Amino acid sequence: MSREAALAVAAKWFDAGRLRSILAELVAIPSTSQEEGREPQLRRYLEVGIEPWLRRLGFEVVIHDNPEPGYGPILTAQRIENPANVNVLLYGHGDTVRGLDEQWSAGLEPWALTEREDRWYGRGTADNKGQHAINLLALEAVLEARGGRLGANVKLVIEMAEERGSRGLREFVAAHRALLAADALIASDGPRVQPGVPTIATGTRGTFHFDLVIKLREGGVHSGHWGGLTRDPAVLLAHALASLMDRDGRILVRGWLPAGGVSSDVAEVLAGCELAGGGDSASIDAGWGEPGLTDAEKIYGWNSLIVLAMVSGRPENPVNAVAPDARAHCQIRYTVDSNPTGFEATLRAHLDAHGFGFVGIENASVRMPASRTSPDHPWVRWARASIERTLGKRVQVIPNSSGGLPGDVFVDHLGVPLVWVPHSYSGCQQHGPDEHLLPGPAREGLLAFAGLWWDLGEKPA
Ligand SMILES: [Zn+2]
């Protein structure tokens, strides 16, 4: 059999609806890790959705309890043909964010795959069920084409707590180093830079969270008798936030940013990288963010500050009162070029220097650390060449995904280079209602991975 024949098997299966029907079964398991009472579904996803498939492909499978009580289980699997072979580690997560059932458009729902206008809707289609299903189906196609032999060893981790910050994964991987030892992590999550542009991300941005809090009194006081006399926490909080970022989205806490600006190797790999808008979900606003950077540099080579939520009083039930307090929950997305251990002290000094000594900082911590493999790493170059050969078009390499993933865990404990090959796009609404996967990029991803699996068995990287 030939490489072309393996790709043809993958294409035939996709066109016959095989990926879609596998994904429909996975989406129908409501495995959200963010809603109470769904714990049995987390285990069911692994036991019913994934394990039988892996066994059919010749994997040994174990489902482990999460070392952190109360968090979802972790599946490991391995398919060792010859200990001397190259070992590739796959990763995926089978948990999803909450369903947000009542917010989906008419006729759509989170826990059933619905095809409409060339989109596959359903919770987890993009994040992450569709992505690891693509990679496993591609493996199956190559095994079919090679008569059951791959020519490489494959290991797999599927966690069920990614949407709760991958709790327990770090301890788990540290405790199972030998089991998971591999030459490279090749896995999929997140968006391509544009729907039609195959992408390799060699790391992820990290996330740092903090609350800004103003507490002025125990309860609200009458807005007629006190408005104009006593300080308003909502207004003060708005000013404190405005001291962190100007009205054009430029971060004013300069100590949070990469000291030397966008590094030259990052700028080089991002040269010519164009981003697409998010379809109907969001627009790229010219003039928003750090002046002088390209759109790609803003999200792959720089840090972002986002106010995730803010509240004062009860917006759903306002009363005539000056509110007692105000709170904003904020997030910094940062690259490996900045050091988050200094973020809180830098913020404190900034607030004090701007007259906001009365604004408290609470719950400041890293949620997911940043990670990066050199975009010029031999494994990255190998994967890029393989995908370009399969798809006949240029692959865009980015130094890290704009979003977060627990890549740092695998770098720290297994020392593997990171090769993320995302199959989704930034308009997929993966954390809101109407999450969907585009069949076009999914088909390309299936072929790309069939090519990668085939090439792995031909000659080690
Ligand atoms: Zn997610």
Short mmCIF file of C-alpha atoms and ligand atoms in Angstrom, two decimals:
data_model
loop_
_atom_site.label_atom_id
_atom_site.label_comp_id
_atom_site.label_asym_id
_atom_site.label_seq_id
_atom_site.Cartn_x
_atom_site.Cartn_y
_atom_site.Cartn_z
CA MET A 1 0.00 0.00 0.00
CA SER A 2 1.09 3.56 -0.61
CA ARG A 3 0.80 6.90 1.17
CA GLU A 4 -1.75 7.91 -1.45
CA ALA A 5 -3.81 4.82 -0.68
CA ALA A 6 -3.83 5.66 3.04
CA LEU A 7 -4.97 9.20 2.30
CA ALA A 8 -7.63 7.79 0.00
CA VAL A 9 -8.98 5.58 2.79
CA ALA A 10 -9.24 8.62 5.08
CA ALA A 11 -10.95 10.69 2.39
CA LYS A 12 -13.38 7.90 1.56
CA TRP A 13 -14.34 7.47 5.20
CA PHE A 14 -14.85 11.20 5.69
CA ASP A 15 -16.98 11.47 2.55
CA ALA A 16 -19.06 8.49 3.67
CA GLY A 17 -19.92 10.35 6.89
CA ARG A 18 -17.82 8.25 9.23
CA LEU A 19 -16.25 11.12 11.21
CA ARG A 20 -19.59 12.85 11.49
CA SER A 21 -21.32 9.78 12.91
CA ILE A 22 -18.49 9.06 15.40
CA LEU A 23 -18.62 12.68 16.51
CA ALA A 24 -22.42 12.56 16.84
CA GLU A 25 -22.06 9.71 19.33
CA LEU A 26 -19.39 11.55 21.31
CA VAL A 27 -21.38 14.81 21.41
CA ALA A 28 -24.45 12.92 22.66
CA ILE A 29 -22.59 12.15 25.90
CA PRO A 30 -23.10 15.36 27.95
CA SER A 31 -19.61 15.29 29.45
CA THR A 32 -19.35 18.82 30.77
CA SER A 33 -17.00 19.23 33.70
CA GLN A 34 -18.55 22.58 34.62
CA GLU A 35 -22.00 21.45 35.77
CA GLU A 36 -22.93 19.62 38.94
CA GLY A 37 -24.22 16.10 38.63
CA ARG A 38 -22.47 15.26 35.36
CA GLU A 39 -19.61 13.31 36.94
CA PRO A 40 -20.92 9.92 35.68
CA GLN A 41 -20.91 11.32 32.13
CA LEU A 42 -17.21 12.14 32.38
CA ARG A 43 -16.42 8.49 33.04
CA ARG A 44 -18.97 7.33 30.47
CA TYR A 45 -17.26 9.40 27.78
CA LEU A 46 -14.07 7.43 28.31
CA GLU A 47 -15.63 4.01 28.95
CA VAL A 48 -18.30 4.08 26.24
CA GLY A 49 -17.14 6.75 23.80
CA ILE A 50 -13.41 6.13 23.59
CA GLU A 51 -12.17 2.90 25.18
CA PRO A 52 -13.87 0.36 22.84
CA TRP A 53 -12.59 2.26 19.82
CA LEU A 54 -9.04 2.28 21.16
CA ARG A 55 -9.16 -1.45 21.95
CA ARG A 56 -10.27 -2.14 18.40
CA LEU A 57 -7.22 -0.24 17.18
CA GLY A 58 -4.97 -2.40 19.36
CA PHE A 59 -4.35 -0.06 22.30
CA GLU A 60 -3.95 -1.14 25.91
CA VAL A 61 -6.23 1.19 27.86
CA VAL A 62 -6.39 2.19 31.52
CA ILE A 63 -8.82 4.67 33.06
CA HIS A 64 -7.35 6.25 36.18
CA ASP A 65 -8.97 8.25 38.94
CA ASN A 66 -7.85 11.86 38.97
CA PRO A 67 -5.23 12.35 41.70
CA GLU A 68 -7.23 15.42 42.71
CA PRO A 69 -10.49 14.23 44.33
CA GLY A 70 -13.62 15.59 42.69
CA TYR A 71 -12.11 16.00 39.22
CA GLY A 72 -12.72 13.82 36.17
CA PRO A 73 -10.81 10.60 35.36
CA ILE A 74 -7.81 10.37 33.05
CA LEU A 75 -7.46 7.76 30.30
CA THR A 76 -4.07 6.49 29.19
CA ALA A 77 -3.53 4.15 26.28
CA GLN A 78 -0.56 2.77 24.46
CA ARG A 79 -0.02 0.89 21.24
CA ILE A 80 3.54 -0.42 21.22
CA GLU A 81 4.58 -2.32 18.10
CA ASN A 82 8.26 -2.38 18.91
CA PRO A 83 9.99 -0.71 21.85
CA ALA A 84 12.68 0.51 19.46
CA ASN A 85 10.15 2.50 17.42
CA VAL A 86 9.65 6.20 17.72
CA ASN A 87 6.97 7.09 20.34
CA VAL A 88 4.40 9.77 19.75
CA LEU A 89 2.12 11.04 22.50
CA LEU A 90 -1.39 12.16 21.60
CA TYR A 91 -3.45 14.32 23.94
CA GLY A 92 -7.10 15.30 24.05
CA HIS A 93 -9.79 16.29 26.50
CA GLY A 94 -13.27 14.80 26.54
CA ASP A 95 -14.81 17.26 28.98
CA THR A 96 -16.50 20.39 27.72
CA VAL A 97 -17.60 23.73 29.11
CA ARG A 98 -21.19 23.95 30.32
CA GLY A 99 -23.95 23.38 27.77
CA LEU A 100 -25.62 26.83 28.09
CA ASP A 101 -28.64 24.95 26.69
CA GLU A 102 -31.09 27.85 26.72
CA GLN A 103 -28.77 30.18 24.77
CA TRP A 104 -28.42 28.15 21.55
CA SER A 105 -30.12 29.34 18.36
CA ALA A 106 -33.50 27.88 17.48
CA GLY A 107 -33.23 24.28 16.35
CA LEU A 108 -29.75 23.80 17.80
CA GLU A 109 -28.79 22.21 21.11
CA PRO A 110 -25.53 21.35 22.82
CA TRP A 111 -25.88 17.58 23.23
CA ALA A 112 -26.92 16.58 19.71
CA LEU A 113 -24.87 17.06 16.56
CA THR A 114 -26.83 19.13 14.04
CA GLU A 115 -25.61 19.81 10.52
CA ARG A 116 -26.70 23.14 9.11
CA GLU A 117 -25.23 25.37 6.39
CA ASP A 118 -21.99 23.40 6.22
CA ARG A 119 -21.37 23.48 9.96
CA TRP A 120 -21.52 20.68 12.50
CA TYR A 121 -23.08 22.16 15.63
CA GLY A 122 -22.84 20.67 19.10
CA ARG A 123 -20.94 21.10 22.36
CA GLY A 124 -17.46 19.64 21.99
CA THR A 125 -17.49 19.43 18.18
CA ALA A 126 -14.55 21.85 18.15
CA ASP A 127 -13.34 21.73 21.76
CA ASN A 128 -12.10 19.02 21.87
CA LYS A 129 -14.08 15.88 20.88
CA GLY A 130 -13.98 16.55 17.14
CA GLN A 131 -10.25 17.20 17.23
CA HIS A 132 -9.12 14.01 18.94
CA ALA A 133 -11.69 11.99 16.98
CA ILE A 134 -10.09 13.26 13.75
CA ASN A 135 -6.64 12.15 14.90
CA LEU A 136 -7.82 8.69 15.97
CA LEU A 137 -9.81 8.11 12.79
CA ALA A 138 -6.74 9.09 10.75
CA LEU A 139 -4.73 6.53 12.71
CA GLU A 140 -7.37 3.91 11.97
CA ALA A 141 -7.19 4.74 8.25
CA VAL A 142 -3.42 4.25 8.17
CA LEU A 143 -3.67 0.97 10.08
CA GLU A 144 -6.24 -0.17 7.55
CA ALA A 145 -3.99 0.82 4.68
CA ARG A 146 -0.90 -0.84 6.20
CA GLY A 147 -2.60 -4.08 7.17
CA GLY A 148 -2.79 -3.36 10.89
CA ARG A 149 0.77 -2.13 11.27
CA LEU A 150 1.78 1.48 11.92
CA GLY A 151 5.57 1.34 12.20
CA ALA A 152 5.58 3.65 15.22
CA ASN A 153 4.36 3.54 18.82
CA VAL A 154 1.45 5.69 19.93
CA LYS A 155 0.54 6.77 23.45
CA LEU A 156 -2.52 8.73 24.41
CA VAL A 157 -3.77 10.82 27.32
CA ILE A 158 -7.37 11.98 27.46
CA GLU A 159 -8.27 14.08 30.47
CA MET A 160 -11.72 15.10 31.67
CA ALA A 161 -10.90 18.26 33.62
CA GLU A 162 -9.34 20.55 31.02
CA GLU A 163 -12.18 23.04 31.30
CA ARG A 164 -11.49 23.25 35.01
CA GLY A 165 -7.85 24.14 34.46
CA SER A 166 -6.59 20.56 33.90
CA ARG A 167 -6.61 19.98 37.63
CA GLY A 168 -4.67 16.88 38.60
CA LEU A 169 -2.99 16.46 35.21
CA ARG A 170 0.39 17.78 36.35
CA GLU A 171 0.57 15.40 39.32
CA PHE A 172 -0.68 12.56 37.14
CA VAL A 173 1.90 13.03 34.39
CA ALA A 174 4.68 13.44 36.95
CA ALA A 175 3.66 10.13 38.54
CA HIS A 176 3.45 8.29 35.18
CA ARG A 177 6.57 9.53 33.45
CA ALA A 178 7.71 6.11 32.27
CA LEU A 179 4.29 5.14 30.95
CA LEU A 180 3.97 8.38 28.98
CA ALA A 181 7.59 8.82 27.86
CA ALA A 182 7.62 9.88 24.21
CA ASP A 183 9.68 11.59 21.55
CA ALA A 184 7.09 14.26 20.75
CA LEU A 185 3.60 15.41 21.60
CA ILE A 186 1.49 15.73 18.47
CA ALA A 187 -2.06 16.72 19.28
CA SER A 188 -4.90 19.01 18.33
CA ASP A 189 -6.92 21.71 20.01
CA GLY A 190 -7.86 25.30 19.34
CA PRO A 191 -8.15 27.23 16.08
CA ARG A 192 -6.17 27.52 12.87
CA VAL A 193 -5.08 31.08 12.07
CA GLN A 194 -7.74 31.06 9.33
CA PRO A 195 -10.24 28.32 8.44
CA GLY A 196 -8.45 27.53 5.18
CA VAL A 197 -4.87 27.76 6.46
CA PRO A 198 -3.37 24.60 8.02
CA THR A 199 -1.58 25.63 11.18
CA ILE A 200 1.01 24.26 13.59
CA ALA A 201 1.24 25.89 17.03
CA THR A 202 4.38 25.09 18.98
CA GLY A 203 3.10 26.16 22.38
CA THR A 204 0.34 27.97 24.18
CA ARG A 205 -0.13 31.26 25.97
CA GLY A 206 -0.54 31.07 29.71
CA THR A 207 -3.37 32.48 31.79
CA PHE A 208 -3.10 34.60 34.92
CA HIS A 209 -6.24 35.63 36.79
CA PHE A 210 -6.95 38.27 39.42
CA ASP A 211 -9.88 40.12 40.95
CA LEU A 212 -9.92 43.88 41.49
CA VAL A 213 -12.11 44.59 44.49
CA ILE A 214 -13.44 47.78 46.07
CA LYS A 215 -15.37 47.38 49.34
CA LEU A 216 -16.60 50.65 50.84
CA ARG A 217 -19.42 49.73 53.26
CA GLU A 218 -21.47 46.82 54.49
CA GLY A 219 -24.64 47.43 52.47
CA GLY A 220 -26.01 49.82 49.86
CA VAL A 221 -27.19 53.25 51.02
CA HIS A 222 -30.11 55.36 49.68
CA SER A 223 -29.11 56.90 46.34
CA GLY A 224 -31.15 60.06 47.03
CA HIS A 225 -29.72 60.79 50.46
CA TRP A 226 -26.18 59.61 49.73
CA GLY A 227 -25.52 59.87 45.98
CA GLY A 228 -23.17 62.84 45.54
CA LEU A 229 -21.95 62.57 49.12
CA THR A 230 -20.44 59.13 49.37
CA ARG A 231 -18.02 57.37 47.02
CA ASP A 232 -19.42 55.09 44.31
CA PRO A 233 -17.44 51.82 44.03
CA ALA A 234 -18.61 51.13 40.46
CA VAL A 235 -17.21 54.43 39.19
CA LEU A 236 -13.98 54.02 41.13
CA LEU A 237 -13.52 50.50 39.75
CA ALA A 238 -14.07 51.77 36.21
CA HIS A 239 -11.31 54.33 36.75
CA ALA A 240 -8.98 51.73 38.24
CA LEU A 241 -9.52 49.50 35.17
CA ALA A 242 -8.97 52.47 32.90
CA SER A 243 -5.57 52.95 34.53
CA LEU A 244 -4.64 49.42 33.34
CA MET A 245 -5.65 49.84 29.69
CA ASP A 246 -6.35 52.89 27.55
CA ARG A 247 -9.50 53.32 25.49
CA ASP A 248 -7.79 51.75 22.47
CA GLY A 249 -6.87 48.53 24.21
CA ARG A 250 -3.20 49.33 24.91
CA ILE A 251 -1.99 47.81 28.17
CA LEU A 252 -0.63 50.58 30.43
CA VAL A 253 0.97 48.26 33.01
CA ARG A 254 4.12 48.00 30.95
CA GLY A 255 5.81 45.71 33.45
CA TRP A 256 3.41 42.94 32.39
CA LEU A 257 4.70 42.90 28.83
CA PRO A 258 7.63 41.13 27.14
CA ALA A 259 10.55 43.38 28.05
CA GLY A 260 12.21 43.42 24.64
CA GLY A 261 8.99 43.69 22.62
CA VAL A 262 8.10 40.91 20.17
CA SER A 263 11.27 38.84 19.78
CA SER A 264 12.83 38.65 16.34
CA ASP A 265 12.32 34.88 15.91
CA VAL A 266 8.63 35.26 16.77
CA ALA A 267 8.25 38.22 14.42
CA GLU A 268 9.97 36.22 11.70
CA VAL A 269 7.74 33.17 11.95
CA LEU A 270 4.63 35.41 12.06
CA ALA A 271 5.64 37.53 9.07
CA GLY A 272 2.83 37.48 6.54
CA CYS A 273 0.47 35.62 8.88
CA GLU A 274 -3.00 37.01 8.26
CA LEU A 275 -5.89 36.37 10.62
CA ALA A 276 -9.46 35.90 9.54
CA GLY A 277 -12.37 37.48 11.32
CA GLY A 278 -14.55 35.30 13.47
CA GLY A 279 -17.38 35.08 10.97
CA ASP A 280 -20.48 36.31 12.74
CA SER A 281 -18.98 35.88 16.23
CA ALA A 282 -16.45 38.76 16.46
CA SER A 283 -14.50 41.25 14.37
CA ILE A 284 -10.84 42.24 14.38
CA ASP A 285 -11.04 45.90 15.35
CA ALA A 286 -8.41 48.03 13.64
CA GLY A 287 -6.67 50.24 16.16
CA TRP A 288 -7.47 48.03 19.16
CA GLY A 289 -4.53 46.68 21.14
CA GLU A 290 -0.81 47.39 21.12
CA PRO A 291 0.09 49.99 18.45
CA GLY A 292 2.70 48.93 15.94
CA LEU A 293 2.01 45.20 16.14
CA THR A 294 0.39 43.11 13.43
CA ASP A 295 -2.83 41.27 14.28
CA ALA A 296 -0.91 38.00 14.50
CA GLU A 297 1.73 39.51 16.80
CA LYS A 298 -1.02 40.84 19.08
CA ILE A 299 -2.35 37.37 19.92
CA TYR A 300 0.63 35.08 19.33
CA GLY A 301 3.56 37.28 20.33
CA TRP A 302 2.14 39.59 22.97
CA ASN A 303 0.07 39.63 26.15
CA SER A 304 -3.61 40.52 26.43
CA LEU A 305 -5.69 41.84 29.34
CA ILE A 306 -9.36 40.89 29.38
CA VAL A 307 -12.07 41.82 31.91
CA LEU A 308 -13.98 38.54 32.08
CA ALA A 309 -16.73 39.84 34.34
CA MET A 310 -17.52 42.85 36.52
CA VAL A 311 -20.33 43.62 38.89
CA SER A 312 -21.57 46.26 41.32
CA GLY A 313 -25.03 46.15 42.80
CA ARG A 314 -27.45 43.71 41.18
CA PRO A 315 -27.84 44.50 37.46
CA GLU A 316 -30.74 42.03 37.23
CA ASN A 317 -32.59 43.76 40.08
CA PRO A 318 -31.32 47.33 40.59
CA VAL A 319 -32.38 49.26 43.69
CA ASN A 320 -32.06 53.00 44.39
CA ALA A 321 -28.80 52.72 46.28
CA VAL A 322 -25.12 53.58 46.09
CA ALA A 323 -23.63 50.09 45.93
CA PRO A 324 -21.41 48.88 48.76
CA ASP A 325 -18.77 47.26 46.59
CA ALA A 326 -17.58 46.43 43.08
CA ARG A 327 -15.56 43.60 41.66
CA ALA A 328 -13.91 42.85 38.31
CA HIS A 329 -12.52 39.43 37.43
CA CYS A 330 -9.62 39.91 35.04
CA GLN A 331 -7.34 37.70 33.00
CA ILE A 332 -3.91 38.16 31.45
CA ARG A 333 -2.99 35.90 28.51
CA TYR A 334 0.80 35.86 28.37
CA THR A 335 3.56 34.29 26.31
CA VAL A 336 6.71 32.60 27.63
CA ASP A 337 8.48 35.92 27.04
CA SER A 338 7.10 37.36 30.28
CA ASN A 339 7.29 36.14 33.86
CA PRO A 340 3.95 35.83 35.67
CA THR A 341 5.51 35.57 39.13
CA GLY A 342 5.90 39.36 39.05
CA PHE A 343 2.43 40.19 37.72
CA GLU A 344 0.72 40.76 41.08
CA ALA A 345 3.47 42.94 42.57
CA THR A 346 3.63 44.96 39.36
CA LEU A 347 -0.14 45.50 39.52
CA ARG A 348 0.00 46.54 43.18
CA ALA A 349 2.73 49.08 42.49
CA HIS A 350 0.84 50.39 39.45
CA LEU A 351 -2.42 50.86 41.36
CA ASP A 352 -0.65 52.56 44.27
CA ALA A 353 1.21 54.89 41.94
CA HIS A 354 -2.08 55.90 40.29
CA GLY A 355 -3.92 56.70 43.51
CA PHE A 356 -5.76 53.38 43.74
CA GLY A 357 -4.25 52.15 46.98
CA PHE A 358 -7.77 51.37 48.20
CA VAL A 359 -8.37 48.85 45.39
CA GLY A 360 -7.74 45.32 46.58
CA ILE A 361 -6.26 42.45 44.55
CA GLU A 362 -7.70 39.01 45.30
CA ASN A 363 -7.31 35.49 43.91
CA ALA A 364 -4.24 36.39 41.84
CA SER A 365 -2.65 33.29 40.36
CA VAL A 366 -1.48 31.48 37.25
CA ARG A 367 -4.18 29.13 35.99
CA MET A 368 -2.27 27.62 33.07
CA PRO A 369 1.42 28.34 32.51
CA ALA A 370 2.68 29.33 29.07
CA SER A 371 4.78 26.93 26.99
CA ARG A 372 6.74 27.03 23.76
CA THR A 373 8.86 24.73 21.61
CA SER A 374 11.09 26.48 19.10
CA PRO A 375 9.16 26.92 15.83
CA ASP A 376 12.37 25.70 14.18
CA HIS A 377 12.51 22.39 16.13
CA PRO A 378 13.18 19.33 13.89
CA TRP A 379 9.84 17.76 14.85
CA VAL A 380 8.04 20.94 13.86
CA ARG A 381 9.86 21.05 10.55
CA TRP A 382 9.07 17.38 9.93
CA ALA A 383 5.36 17.82 10.69
CA ARG A 384 5.17 20.93 8.55
CA ALA A 385 6.75 19.19 5.56
CA SER A 386 4.45 16.19 5.96
CA ILE A 387 1.28 18.29 6.09
CA GLU A 388 2.37 20.50 3.19
CA ARG A 389 2.98 17.36 1.13
CA THR A 390 -0.44 15.96 2.01
CA LEU A 391 -2.52 19.09 1.47
CA GLY A 392 -0.42 20.75 -1.22
CA LYS A 393 -0.50 24.10 0.52
CA ARG A 394 1.53 26.19 2.91
CA VAL A 395 1.33 25.50 6.64
CA GLN A 396 1.46 28.51 8.95
CA VAL A 397 3.62 27.89 12.03
CA ILE A 398 2.85 30.03 15.09
CA PRO A 399 5.06 30.16 18.21
CA ASN A 400 2.12 29.43 20.45
CA SER A 401 -1.61 29.18 20.23
CA SER A 402 -3.45 32.29 21.40
CA GLY A 403 -5.43 30.17 23.86
CA GLY A 404 -4.36 27.91 26.73
CA LEU A 405 -3.62 24.19 26.93
CA PRO A 406 -1.67 22.15 29.46
CA GLY A 407 1.37 21.81 27.17
CA ASP A 408 3.67 22.98 29.96
CA VAL A 409 2.87 19.78 31.90
CA PHE A 410 4.25 17.62 29.09
CA VAL A 411 7.27 19.84 28.56
CA ASP A 412 8.13 19.94 32.26
CA HIS A 413 7.70 16.24 33.04
CA LEU A 414 8.31 14.47 29.74
CA GLY A 415 10.59 16.94 27.97
CA VAL A 416 8.70 16.51 24.71
CA PRO A 417 8.56 19.08 21.92
CA LEU A 418 5.04 20.39 21.28
CA VAL A 419 3.42 20.08 17.86
CA TRP A 420 -0.20 21.25 18.07
CA VAL A 421 -2.13 20.88 14.82
CA PRO A 422 -5.48 22.61 15.37
CA HIS A 423 -8.51 21.60 13.32
CA SER A 424 -10.94 24.37 14.29
CA TYR A 425 -11.16 28.13 13.64
CA SER A 426 -11.57 31.18 15.83
CA GLY A 427 -15.24 31.67 14.93
CA CYS A 428 -16.23 28.23 16.28
CA GLN A 429 -17.84 29.68 19.45
CA GLN A 430 -16.30 26.93 21.51
CA HIS A 431 -17.05 28.50 24.89
CA GLY A 432 -20.45 29.97 24.04
CA PRO A 433 -23.71 28.78 22.46
CA ASP A 434 -23.70 27.43 18.88
CA GLU A 435 -20.27 25.76 19.07
CA HIS A 436 -19.48 24.12 15.74
CA LEU A 437 -16.82 22.44 13.63
CA LEU A 438 -16.31 23.23 9.94
CA PRO A 439 -16.31 20.04 7.87
CA GLY A 440 -13.81 21.50 5.37
CA PRO A 441 -10.94 21.98 7.85
CA ALA A 442 -11.99 18.73 9.58
CA ARG A 443 -11.53 16.81 6.33
CA GLU A 444 -8.15 18.48 5.75
CA GLY A 445 -7.18 17.66 9.33
CA LEU A 446 -8.11 14.02 8.82
CA LEU A 447 -5.96 13.83 5.68
CA ALA A 448 -3.12 15.76 7.34
CA PHE A 449 -3.05 13.32 10.25
CA ALA A 450 -3.29 10.30 7.96
CA GLY A 451 -0.19 11.67 6.23
CA LEU A 452 1.55 12.26 9.56
CA TRP A 453 0.79 8.75 10.80
CA TRP A 454 1.93 7.26 7.53
CA ASP A 455 5.17 9.22 7.49
CA LEU A 456 5.88 8.32 11.13
CA GLY A 457 5.95 4.67 10.19
CA GLU A 458 8.07 5.24 7.09
CA LYS A 459 11.08 6.75 8.79
CA PRO A 460 11.54 8.17 12.27
CA ALA A 461 11.77 11.95 12.35
ZN ZN B 1 -12.09 24.88 25.91
#
